[in-house]
mmCIF file of C-alpha atoms and ligand atoms in Angstrom:
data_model
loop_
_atom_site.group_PDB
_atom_site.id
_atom_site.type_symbol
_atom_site.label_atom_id
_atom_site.label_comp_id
_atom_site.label_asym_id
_atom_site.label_seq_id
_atom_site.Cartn_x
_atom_site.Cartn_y
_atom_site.Cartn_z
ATOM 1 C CA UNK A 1 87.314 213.717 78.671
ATOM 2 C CA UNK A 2 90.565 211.427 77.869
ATOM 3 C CA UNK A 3 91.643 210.299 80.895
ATOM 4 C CA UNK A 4 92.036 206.493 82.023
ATOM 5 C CA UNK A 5 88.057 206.294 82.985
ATOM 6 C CA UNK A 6 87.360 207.173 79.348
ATOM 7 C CA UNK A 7 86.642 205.388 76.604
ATOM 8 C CA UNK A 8 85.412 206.669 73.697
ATOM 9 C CA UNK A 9 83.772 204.884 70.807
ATOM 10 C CA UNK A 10 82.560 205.800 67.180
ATOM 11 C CA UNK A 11 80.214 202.596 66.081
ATOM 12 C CA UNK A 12 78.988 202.076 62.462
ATOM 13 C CA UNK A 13 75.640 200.034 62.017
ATOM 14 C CA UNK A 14 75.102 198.887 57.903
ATOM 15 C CA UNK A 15 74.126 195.642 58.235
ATOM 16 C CA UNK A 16 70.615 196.208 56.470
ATOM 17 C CA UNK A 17 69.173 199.532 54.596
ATOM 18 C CA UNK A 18 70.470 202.152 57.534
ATOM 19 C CA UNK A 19 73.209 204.036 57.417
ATOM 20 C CA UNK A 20 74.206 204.895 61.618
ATOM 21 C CA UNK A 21 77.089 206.140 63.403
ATOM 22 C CA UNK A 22 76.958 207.115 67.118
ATOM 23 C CA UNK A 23 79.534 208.318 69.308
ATOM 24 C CA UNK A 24 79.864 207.148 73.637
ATOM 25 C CA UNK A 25 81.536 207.991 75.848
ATOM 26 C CA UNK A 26 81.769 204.849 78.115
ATOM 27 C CA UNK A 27 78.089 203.924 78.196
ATOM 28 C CA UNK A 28 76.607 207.702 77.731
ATOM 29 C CA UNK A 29 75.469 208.010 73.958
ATOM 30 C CA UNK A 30 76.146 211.793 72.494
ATOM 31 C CA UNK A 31 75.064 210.705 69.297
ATOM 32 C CA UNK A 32 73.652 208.897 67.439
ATOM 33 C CA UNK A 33 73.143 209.318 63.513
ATOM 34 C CA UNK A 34 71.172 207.444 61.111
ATOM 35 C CA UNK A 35 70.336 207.888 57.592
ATOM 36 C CA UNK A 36 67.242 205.755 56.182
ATOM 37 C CA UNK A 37 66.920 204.527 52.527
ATOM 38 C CA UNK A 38 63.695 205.773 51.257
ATOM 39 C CA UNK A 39 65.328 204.708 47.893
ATOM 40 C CA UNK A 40 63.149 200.422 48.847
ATOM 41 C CA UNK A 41 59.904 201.736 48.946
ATOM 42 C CA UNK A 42 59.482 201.811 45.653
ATOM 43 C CA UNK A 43 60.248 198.006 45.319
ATOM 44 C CA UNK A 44 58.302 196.914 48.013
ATOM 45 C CA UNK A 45 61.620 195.511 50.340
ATOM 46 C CA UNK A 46 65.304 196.116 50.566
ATOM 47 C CA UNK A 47 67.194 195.734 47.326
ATOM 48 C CA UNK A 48 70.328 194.873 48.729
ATOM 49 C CA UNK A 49 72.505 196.363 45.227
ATOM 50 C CA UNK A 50 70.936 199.945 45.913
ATOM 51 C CA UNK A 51 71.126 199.342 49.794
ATOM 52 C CA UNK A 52 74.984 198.842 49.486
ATOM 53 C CA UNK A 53 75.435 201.440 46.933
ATOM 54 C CA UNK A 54 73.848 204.137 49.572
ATOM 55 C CA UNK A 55 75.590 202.956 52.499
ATOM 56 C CA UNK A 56 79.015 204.088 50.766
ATOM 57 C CA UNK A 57 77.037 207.219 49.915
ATOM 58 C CA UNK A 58 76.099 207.993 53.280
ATOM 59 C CA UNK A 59 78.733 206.734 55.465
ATOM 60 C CA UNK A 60 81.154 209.464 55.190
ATOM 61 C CA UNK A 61 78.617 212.754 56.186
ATOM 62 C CA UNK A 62 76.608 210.624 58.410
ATOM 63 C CA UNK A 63 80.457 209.217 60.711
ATOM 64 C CA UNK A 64 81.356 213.259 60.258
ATOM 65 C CA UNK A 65 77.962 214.782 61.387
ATOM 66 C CA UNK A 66 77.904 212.036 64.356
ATOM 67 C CA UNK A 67 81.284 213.469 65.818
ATOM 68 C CA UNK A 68 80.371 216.410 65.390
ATOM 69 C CA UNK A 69 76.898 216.631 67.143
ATOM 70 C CA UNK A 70 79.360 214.733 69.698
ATOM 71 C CA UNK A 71 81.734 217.552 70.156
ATOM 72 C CA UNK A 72 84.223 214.831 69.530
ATOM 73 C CA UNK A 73 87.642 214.907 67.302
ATOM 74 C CA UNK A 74 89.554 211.843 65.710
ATOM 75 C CA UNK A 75 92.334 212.279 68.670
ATOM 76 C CA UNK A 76 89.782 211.891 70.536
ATOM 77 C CA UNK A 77 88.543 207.913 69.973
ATOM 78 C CA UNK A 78 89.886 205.018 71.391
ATOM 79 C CA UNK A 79 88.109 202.186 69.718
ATOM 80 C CA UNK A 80 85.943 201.428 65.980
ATOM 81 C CA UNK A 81 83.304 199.060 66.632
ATOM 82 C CA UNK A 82 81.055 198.209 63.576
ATOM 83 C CA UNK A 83 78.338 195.303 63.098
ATOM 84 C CA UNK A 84 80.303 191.940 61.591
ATOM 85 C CA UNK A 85 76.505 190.768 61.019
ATOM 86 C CA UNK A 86 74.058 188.947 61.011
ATOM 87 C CA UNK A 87 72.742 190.775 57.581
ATOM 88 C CA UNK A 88 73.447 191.641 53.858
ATOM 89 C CA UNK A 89 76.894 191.120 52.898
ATOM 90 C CA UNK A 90 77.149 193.806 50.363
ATOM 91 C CA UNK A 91 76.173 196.317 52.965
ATOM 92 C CA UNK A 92 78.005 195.037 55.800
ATOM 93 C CA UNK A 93 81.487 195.205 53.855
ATOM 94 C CA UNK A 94 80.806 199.054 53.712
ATOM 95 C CA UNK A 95 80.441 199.641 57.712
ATOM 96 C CA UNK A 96 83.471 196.998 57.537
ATOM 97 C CA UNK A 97 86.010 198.373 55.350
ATOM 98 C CA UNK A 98 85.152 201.928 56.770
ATOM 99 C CA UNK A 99 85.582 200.426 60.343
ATOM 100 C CA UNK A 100 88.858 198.923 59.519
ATOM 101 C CA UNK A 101 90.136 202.140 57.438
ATOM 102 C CA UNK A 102 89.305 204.400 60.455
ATOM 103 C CA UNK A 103 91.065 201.608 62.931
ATOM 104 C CA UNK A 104 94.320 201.790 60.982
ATOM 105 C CA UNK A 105 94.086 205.141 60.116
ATOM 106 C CA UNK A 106 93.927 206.152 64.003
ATOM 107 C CA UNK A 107 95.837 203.421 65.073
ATOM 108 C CA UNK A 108 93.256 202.275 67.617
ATOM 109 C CA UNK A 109 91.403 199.387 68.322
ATOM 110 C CA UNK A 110 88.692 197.389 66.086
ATOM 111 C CA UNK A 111 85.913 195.773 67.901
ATOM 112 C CA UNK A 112 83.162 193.824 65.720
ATOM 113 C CA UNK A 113 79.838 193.122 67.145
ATOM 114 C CA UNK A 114 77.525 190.917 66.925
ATOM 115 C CA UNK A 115 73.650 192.776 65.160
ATOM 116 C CA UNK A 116 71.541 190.826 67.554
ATOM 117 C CA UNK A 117 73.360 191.042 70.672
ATOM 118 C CA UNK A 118 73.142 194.572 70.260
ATOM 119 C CA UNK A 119 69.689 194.890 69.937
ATOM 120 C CA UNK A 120 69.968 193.326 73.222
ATOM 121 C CA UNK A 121 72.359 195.718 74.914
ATOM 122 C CA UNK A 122 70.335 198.629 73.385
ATOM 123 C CA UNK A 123 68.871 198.299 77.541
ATOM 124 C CA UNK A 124 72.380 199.112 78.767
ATOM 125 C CA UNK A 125 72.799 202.552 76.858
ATOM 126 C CA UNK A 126 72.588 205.524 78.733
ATOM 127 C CA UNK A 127 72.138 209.187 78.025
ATOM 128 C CA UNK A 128 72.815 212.543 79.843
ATOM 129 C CA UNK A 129 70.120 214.400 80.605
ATOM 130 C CA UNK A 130 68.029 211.077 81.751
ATOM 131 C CA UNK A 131 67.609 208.690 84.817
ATOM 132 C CA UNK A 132 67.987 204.639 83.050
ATOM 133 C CA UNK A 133 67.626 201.568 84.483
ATOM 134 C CA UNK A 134 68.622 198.062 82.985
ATOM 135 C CA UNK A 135 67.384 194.351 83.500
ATOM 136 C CA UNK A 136 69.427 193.039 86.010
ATOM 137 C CA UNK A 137 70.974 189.349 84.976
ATOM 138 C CA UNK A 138 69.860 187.058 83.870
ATOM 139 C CA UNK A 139 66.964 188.333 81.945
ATOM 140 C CA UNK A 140 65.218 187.099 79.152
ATOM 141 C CA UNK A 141 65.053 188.851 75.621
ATOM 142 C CA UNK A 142 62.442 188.501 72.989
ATOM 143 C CA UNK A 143 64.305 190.113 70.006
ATOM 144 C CA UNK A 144 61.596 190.916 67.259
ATOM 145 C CA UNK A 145 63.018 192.564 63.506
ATOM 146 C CA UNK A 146 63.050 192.188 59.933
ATOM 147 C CA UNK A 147 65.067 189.518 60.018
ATOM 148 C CA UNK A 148 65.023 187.471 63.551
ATOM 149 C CA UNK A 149 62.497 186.370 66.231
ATOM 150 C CA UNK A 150 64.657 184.925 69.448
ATOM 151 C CA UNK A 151 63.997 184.618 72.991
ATOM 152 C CA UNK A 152 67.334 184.788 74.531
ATOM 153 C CA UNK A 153 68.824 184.285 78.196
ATOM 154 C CA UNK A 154 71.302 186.717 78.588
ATOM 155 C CA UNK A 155 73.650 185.989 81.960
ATOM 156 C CA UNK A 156 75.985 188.989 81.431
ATOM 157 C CA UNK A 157 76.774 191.002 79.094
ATOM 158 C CA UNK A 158 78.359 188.808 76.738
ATOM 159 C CA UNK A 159 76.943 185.620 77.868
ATOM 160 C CA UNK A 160 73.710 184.748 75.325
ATOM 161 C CA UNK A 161 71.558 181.311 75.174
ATOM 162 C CA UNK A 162 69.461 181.421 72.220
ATOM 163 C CA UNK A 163 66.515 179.197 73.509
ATOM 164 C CA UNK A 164 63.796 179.805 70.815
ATOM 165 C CA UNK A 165 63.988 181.077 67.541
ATOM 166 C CA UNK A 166 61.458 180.997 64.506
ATOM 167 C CA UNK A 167 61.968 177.977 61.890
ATOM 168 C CA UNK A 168 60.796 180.201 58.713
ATOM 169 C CA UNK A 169 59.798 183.999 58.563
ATOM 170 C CA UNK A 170 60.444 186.761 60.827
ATOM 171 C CA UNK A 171 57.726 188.487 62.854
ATOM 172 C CA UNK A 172 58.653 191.232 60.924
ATOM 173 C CA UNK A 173 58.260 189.844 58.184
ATOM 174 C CA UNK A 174 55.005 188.933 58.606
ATOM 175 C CA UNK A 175 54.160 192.408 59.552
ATOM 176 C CA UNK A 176 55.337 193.766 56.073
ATOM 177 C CA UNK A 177 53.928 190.952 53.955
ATOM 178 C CA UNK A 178 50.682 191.491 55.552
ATOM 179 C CA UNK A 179 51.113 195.064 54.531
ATOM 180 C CA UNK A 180 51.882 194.825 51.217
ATOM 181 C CA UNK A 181 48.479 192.014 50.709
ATOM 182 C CA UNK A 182 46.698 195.172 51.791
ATOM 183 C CA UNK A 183 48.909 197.662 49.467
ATOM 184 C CA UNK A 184 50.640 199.380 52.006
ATOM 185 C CA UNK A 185 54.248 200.804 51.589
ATOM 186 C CA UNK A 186 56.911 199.256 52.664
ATOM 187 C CA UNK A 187 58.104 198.545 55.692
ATOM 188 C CA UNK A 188 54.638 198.337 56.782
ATOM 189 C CA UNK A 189 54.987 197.321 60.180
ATOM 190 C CA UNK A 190 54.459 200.750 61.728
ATOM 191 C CA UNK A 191 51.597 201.396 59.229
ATOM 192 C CA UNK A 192 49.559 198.172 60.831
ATOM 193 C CA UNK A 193 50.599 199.671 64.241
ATOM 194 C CA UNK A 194 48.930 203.324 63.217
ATOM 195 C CA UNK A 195 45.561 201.607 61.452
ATOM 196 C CA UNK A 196 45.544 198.561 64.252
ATOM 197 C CA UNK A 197 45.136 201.863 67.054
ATOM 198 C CA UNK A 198 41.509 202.479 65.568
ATOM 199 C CA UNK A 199 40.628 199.400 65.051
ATOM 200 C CA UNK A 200 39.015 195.817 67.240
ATOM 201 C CA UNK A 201 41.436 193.305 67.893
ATOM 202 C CA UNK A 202 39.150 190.655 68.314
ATOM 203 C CA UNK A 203 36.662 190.700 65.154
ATOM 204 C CA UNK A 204 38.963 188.395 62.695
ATOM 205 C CA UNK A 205 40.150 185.499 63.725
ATOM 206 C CA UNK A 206 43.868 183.589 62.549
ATOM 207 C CA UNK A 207 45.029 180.077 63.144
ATOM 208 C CA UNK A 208 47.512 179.893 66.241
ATOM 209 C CA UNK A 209 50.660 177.732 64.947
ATOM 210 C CA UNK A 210 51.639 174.930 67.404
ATOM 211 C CA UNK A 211 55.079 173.644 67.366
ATOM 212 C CA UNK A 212 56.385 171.316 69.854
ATOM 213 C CA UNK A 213 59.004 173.375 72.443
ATOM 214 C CA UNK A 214 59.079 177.503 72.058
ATOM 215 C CA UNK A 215 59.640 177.579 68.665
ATOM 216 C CA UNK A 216 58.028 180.148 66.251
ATOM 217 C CA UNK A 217 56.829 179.810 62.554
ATOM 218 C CA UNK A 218 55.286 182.716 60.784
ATOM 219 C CA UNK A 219 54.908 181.636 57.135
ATOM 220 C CA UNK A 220 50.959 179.628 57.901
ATOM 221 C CA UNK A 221 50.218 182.806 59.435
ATOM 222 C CA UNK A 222 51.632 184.986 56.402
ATOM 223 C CA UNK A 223 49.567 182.499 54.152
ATOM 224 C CA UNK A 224 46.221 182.509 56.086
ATOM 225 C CA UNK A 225 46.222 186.265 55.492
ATOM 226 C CA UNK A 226 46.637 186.204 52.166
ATOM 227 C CA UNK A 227 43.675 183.412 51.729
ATOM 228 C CA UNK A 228 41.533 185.160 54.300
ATOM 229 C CA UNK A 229 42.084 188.742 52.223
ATOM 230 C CA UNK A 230 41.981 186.995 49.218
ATOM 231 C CA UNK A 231 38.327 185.129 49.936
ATOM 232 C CA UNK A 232 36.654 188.620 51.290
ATOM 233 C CA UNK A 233 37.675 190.701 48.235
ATOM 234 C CA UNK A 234 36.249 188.189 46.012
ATOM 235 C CA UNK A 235 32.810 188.582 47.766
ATOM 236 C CA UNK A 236 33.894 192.539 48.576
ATOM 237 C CA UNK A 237 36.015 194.492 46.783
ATOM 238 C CA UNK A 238 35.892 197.010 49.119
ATOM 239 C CA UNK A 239 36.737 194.883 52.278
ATOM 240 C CA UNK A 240 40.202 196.367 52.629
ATOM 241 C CA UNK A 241 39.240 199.378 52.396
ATOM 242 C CA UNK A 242 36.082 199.208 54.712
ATOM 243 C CA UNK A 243 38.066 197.371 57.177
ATOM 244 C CA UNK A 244 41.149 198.256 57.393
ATOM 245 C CA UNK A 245 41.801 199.292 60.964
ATOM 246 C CA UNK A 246 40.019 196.005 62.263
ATOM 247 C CA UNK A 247 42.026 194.164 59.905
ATOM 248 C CA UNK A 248 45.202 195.762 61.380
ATOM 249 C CA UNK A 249 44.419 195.233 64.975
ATOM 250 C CA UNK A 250 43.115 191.662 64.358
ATOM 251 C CA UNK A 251 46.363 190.706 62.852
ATOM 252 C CA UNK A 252 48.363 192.713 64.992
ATOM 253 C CA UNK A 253 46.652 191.266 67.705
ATOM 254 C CA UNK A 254 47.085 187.584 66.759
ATOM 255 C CA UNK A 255 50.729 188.129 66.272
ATOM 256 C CA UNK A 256 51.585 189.791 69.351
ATOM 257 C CA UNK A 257 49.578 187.279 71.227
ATOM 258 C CA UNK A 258 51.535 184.420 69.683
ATOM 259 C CA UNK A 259 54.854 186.043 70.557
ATOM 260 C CA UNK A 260 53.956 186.266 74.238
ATOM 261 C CA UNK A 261 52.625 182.661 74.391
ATOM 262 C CA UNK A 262 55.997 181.237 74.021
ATOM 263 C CA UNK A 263 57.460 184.175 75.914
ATOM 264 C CA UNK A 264 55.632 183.116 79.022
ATOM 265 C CA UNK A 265 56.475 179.760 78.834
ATOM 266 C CA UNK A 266 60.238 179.943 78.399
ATOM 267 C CA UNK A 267 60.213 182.355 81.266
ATOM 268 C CA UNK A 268 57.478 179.821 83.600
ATOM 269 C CA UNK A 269 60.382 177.282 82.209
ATOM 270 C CA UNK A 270 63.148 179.257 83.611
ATOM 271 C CA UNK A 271 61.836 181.008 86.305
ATOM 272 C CA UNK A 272 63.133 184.282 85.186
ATOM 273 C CA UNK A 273 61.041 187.384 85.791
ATOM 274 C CA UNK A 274 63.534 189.996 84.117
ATOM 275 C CA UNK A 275 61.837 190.262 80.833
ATOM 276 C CA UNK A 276 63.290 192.710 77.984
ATOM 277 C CA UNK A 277 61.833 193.190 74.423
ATOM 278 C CA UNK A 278 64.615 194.541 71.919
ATOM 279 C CA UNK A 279 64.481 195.002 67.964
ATOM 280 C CA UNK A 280 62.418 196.872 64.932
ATOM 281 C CA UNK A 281 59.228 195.395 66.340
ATOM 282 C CA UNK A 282 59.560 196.097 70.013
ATOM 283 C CA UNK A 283 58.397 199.969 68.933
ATOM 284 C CA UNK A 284 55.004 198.356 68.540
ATOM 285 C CA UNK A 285 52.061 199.518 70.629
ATOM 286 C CA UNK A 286 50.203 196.825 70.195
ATOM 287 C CA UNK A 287 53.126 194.381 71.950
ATOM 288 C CA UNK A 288 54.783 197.312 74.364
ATOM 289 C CA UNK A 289 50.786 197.135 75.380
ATOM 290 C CA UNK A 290 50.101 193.519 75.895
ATOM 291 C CA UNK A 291 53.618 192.700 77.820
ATOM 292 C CA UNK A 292 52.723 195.794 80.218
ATOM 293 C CA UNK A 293 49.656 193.355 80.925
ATOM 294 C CA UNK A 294 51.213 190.361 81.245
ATOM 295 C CA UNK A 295 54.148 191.392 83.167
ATOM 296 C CA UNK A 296 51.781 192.226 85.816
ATOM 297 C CA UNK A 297 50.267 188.931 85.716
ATOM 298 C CA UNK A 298 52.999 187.468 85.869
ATOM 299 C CA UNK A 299 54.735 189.509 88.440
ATOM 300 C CA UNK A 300 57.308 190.110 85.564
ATOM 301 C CA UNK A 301 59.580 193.523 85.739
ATOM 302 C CA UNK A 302 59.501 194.320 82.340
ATOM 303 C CA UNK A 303 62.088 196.753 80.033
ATOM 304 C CA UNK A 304 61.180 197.938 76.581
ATOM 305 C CA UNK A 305 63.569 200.172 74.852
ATOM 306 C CA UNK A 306 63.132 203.947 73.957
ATOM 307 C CA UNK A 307 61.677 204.127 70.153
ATOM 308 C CA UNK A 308 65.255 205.398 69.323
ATOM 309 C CA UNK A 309 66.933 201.941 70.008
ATOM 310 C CA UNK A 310 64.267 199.674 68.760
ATOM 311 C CA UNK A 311 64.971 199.667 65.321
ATOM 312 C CA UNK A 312 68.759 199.352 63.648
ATOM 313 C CA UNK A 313 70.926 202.080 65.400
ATOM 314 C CA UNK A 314 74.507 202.183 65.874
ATOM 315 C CA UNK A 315 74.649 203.114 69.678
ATOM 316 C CA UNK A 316 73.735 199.399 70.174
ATOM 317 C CA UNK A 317 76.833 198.611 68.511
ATOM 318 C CA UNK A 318 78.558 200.768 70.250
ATOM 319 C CA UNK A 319 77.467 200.200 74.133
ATOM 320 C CA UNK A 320 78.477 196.310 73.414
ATOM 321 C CA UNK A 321 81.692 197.687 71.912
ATOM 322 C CA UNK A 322 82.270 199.300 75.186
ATOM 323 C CA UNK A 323 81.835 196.128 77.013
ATOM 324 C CA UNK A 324 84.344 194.440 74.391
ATOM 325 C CA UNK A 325 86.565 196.921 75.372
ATOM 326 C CA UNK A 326 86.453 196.443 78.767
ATOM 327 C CA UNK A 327 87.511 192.690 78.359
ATOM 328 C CA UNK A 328 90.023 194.079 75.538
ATOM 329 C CA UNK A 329 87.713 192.378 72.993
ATOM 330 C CA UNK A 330 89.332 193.344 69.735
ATOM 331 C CA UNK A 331 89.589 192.536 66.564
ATOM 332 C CA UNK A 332 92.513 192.558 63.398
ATOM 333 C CA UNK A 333 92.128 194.038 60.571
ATOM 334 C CA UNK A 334 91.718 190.805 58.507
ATOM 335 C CA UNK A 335 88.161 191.327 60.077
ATOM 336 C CA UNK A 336 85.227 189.714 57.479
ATOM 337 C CA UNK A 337 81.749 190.388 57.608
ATOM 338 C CA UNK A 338 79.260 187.589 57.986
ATOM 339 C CA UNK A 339 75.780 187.003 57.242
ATOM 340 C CA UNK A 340 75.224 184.861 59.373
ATOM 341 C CA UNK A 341 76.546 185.096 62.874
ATOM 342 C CA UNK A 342 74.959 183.220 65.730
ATOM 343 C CA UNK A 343 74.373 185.251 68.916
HETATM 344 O O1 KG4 B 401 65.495 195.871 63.846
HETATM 345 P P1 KG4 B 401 65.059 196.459 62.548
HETATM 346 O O2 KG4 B 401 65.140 197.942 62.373
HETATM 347 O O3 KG4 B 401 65.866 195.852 61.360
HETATM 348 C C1 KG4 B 401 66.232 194.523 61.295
HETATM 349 O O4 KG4 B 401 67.291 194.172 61.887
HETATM 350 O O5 KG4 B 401 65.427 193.754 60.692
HETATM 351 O O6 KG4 B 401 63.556 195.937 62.310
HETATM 352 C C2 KG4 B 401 62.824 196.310 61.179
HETATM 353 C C3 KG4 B 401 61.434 195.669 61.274
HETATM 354 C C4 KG4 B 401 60.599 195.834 60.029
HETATM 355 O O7 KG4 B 401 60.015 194.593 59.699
HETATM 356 C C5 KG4 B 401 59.527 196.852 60.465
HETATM 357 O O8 KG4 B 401 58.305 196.712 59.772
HETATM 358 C C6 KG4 B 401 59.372 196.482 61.908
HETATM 359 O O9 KG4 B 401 60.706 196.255 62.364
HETATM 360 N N1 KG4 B 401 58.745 197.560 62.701
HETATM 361 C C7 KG4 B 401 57.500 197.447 63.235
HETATM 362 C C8 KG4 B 401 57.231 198.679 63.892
HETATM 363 N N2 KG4 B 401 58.332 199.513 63.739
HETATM 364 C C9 KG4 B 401 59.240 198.787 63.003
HETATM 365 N N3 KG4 B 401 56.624 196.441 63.211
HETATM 366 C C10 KG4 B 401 55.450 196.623 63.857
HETATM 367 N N4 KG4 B 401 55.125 197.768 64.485
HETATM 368 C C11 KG4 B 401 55.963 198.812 64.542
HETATM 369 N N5 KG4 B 401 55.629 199.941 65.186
HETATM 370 ZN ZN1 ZN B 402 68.153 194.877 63.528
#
């Protein structure tokens, strides 16, 4: 390593309750670290006090255990890249001031990234040992987390359109507020995704929201759960219980469906048949599934990320980072974080 052709870059991911640091070497990930917070189960959602205080807990051993699964020194790096946001402010000053201590420690370059692009560019990471292959531009991206629903046209790789996005609640969201109705841990997104495998999609039914253009609104969905769980335990108290994998798959099913709706119509809009899924929710079966379908309908070429890079990881920070630093994208150190950044 170290000559002209190579770049190497430790990223740092806090923007939301995970601690991750990953190390590349130009667009090959060596590692890539990342410490959950069990700590918000217990409340139901991310307390962002406790989720800042463990970030500065974990930020140290998790950086140190990333270069080292790396095989990688502090001589070694030529750029800090850390998420500026979108997400909670109190944990992403830690990634930040960490970023910018390491940057002027080292005296090397600071590049800040953008959270949501970097879901996107999760498709451009690559690893050793196995064969990858990207969307090719311009592809569309239907980011799905905790936080965001987007469908993005992405023209290189850092050219982004945002052209839908969802007025209220996150699909996410509405995964883990379902959950909780039905007294399930938090985040309880994967949990509908275990039940939902057992269950029949089509036995409830939910009201399909209609906004004019591709937007998306998930709070009348979030709210005709709660009324439809809410009128069956009155005449059942046992309903969730007796139901619960056709209640996962039904409302799995209804919210994955409603996604893809406006998915095929900003792509029959566009014309584009590069179509990529990124974010927390693109590890569900239930939506990796139903766009394997309809990309074959559609004559769609289709990319889903490996499990790995769905949810927040830091070698999406760091493969944009390396494009940043191929333009010489960087940042000084008087560097903010920001809550809200637009892609
Ligand atoms: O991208 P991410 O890790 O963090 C944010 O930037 O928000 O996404 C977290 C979200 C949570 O709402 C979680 O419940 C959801 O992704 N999620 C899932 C699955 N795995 C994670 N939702 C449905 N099915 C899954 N398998
Ligand atoms: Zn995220």
């Amino acid at each position: 390593m170290n000559n002209s052709e190579d770049i190497i870059i430790l990223a740092i991911e806090s923007s939301c309750d995970d601690t991750s640091c990953a190390v590349l070497h130009n667009d090959v990930v060596l590692s890539n670290v990342t410490a959950g917070q069990a700590i918000h189960q217990q409340y139901g959602g991310v307390i962002p006090e406790l989720a800042s205080r463990d970030h500065q807990k974990n930020i140290v051993p998790v950086a140190d255990a990333a270069l080292k699964k790396a095989g990688v020194n502090l001589s070694q790096i030529s750029a800090i890249a850390f998420t500026r946001g979108p997400g909670l402010s109190g944990s992403l000053l830690v990634g930040t001031s960490f970023a910018k201590s390491m940057a002027l420690a080292l005296d090397i370059p600071l590049i800040e990234v953008n959270h949501m692009q970097g879901h996107i560019l999760a498709h451009f990471i690559k690893e050793k040992t196995e064969p990858h292959l990207s969307p090719s531009f311009p592809f569309l991206c239907l980011t799905v987390s905790g936080g965001h629903t987007q469908i993005v046209k992405v023209t290189n790789h850092l050219e982004f359109e945002l052209l839908a996005e969802t007025e209220d609640d996150a699909v996410g969201e509405a995964f883990d507020k379902a959950a909780k109705i039905i007294g399930l841990p938090y985040p309880g997104g994967p949990l509908i995704d275990k039940y939902a495998r057992q269950g029949n999609p089509g036995r409830f039914k939910f009201p399909m929201p209609n906004l004019p253009g591709q937007r998306y609104s998930f709070s009348g969905i979030k709210t005709a759960f709660l009324y439809f769980i809410r009128d069956h335990v009155a005449q059942d108290p046992h309903f969730i219980e007796n139901n619960l994998n056709d209640i996962c798959a039904s409302y799995q099913h209804h919210l994955v469906s409603y996604l893809l709706k406006n998915l095929k119509a900003v792509a029959r809009e566009t014309g584009i048949k590069q179509i990529a899924i990124a974010g927390g929710v693109s590890a569900n079966s239930g939506l990796r599934g139903q766009l394997s379908s309809l990309s074959q309908k559609e004559g769609w070429t289709c990319f889903i990320p490996k499990f790995e890079y769905c949810t927040d990881n830091a070698a999406m920070i760091g493969i944009t980072a390396y494009y940043k630093y191929l333009k010489s994208d960087f940042t000084d150190l008087s560097v903010t974080p920001l809550a809200r950044f637009s892609i």
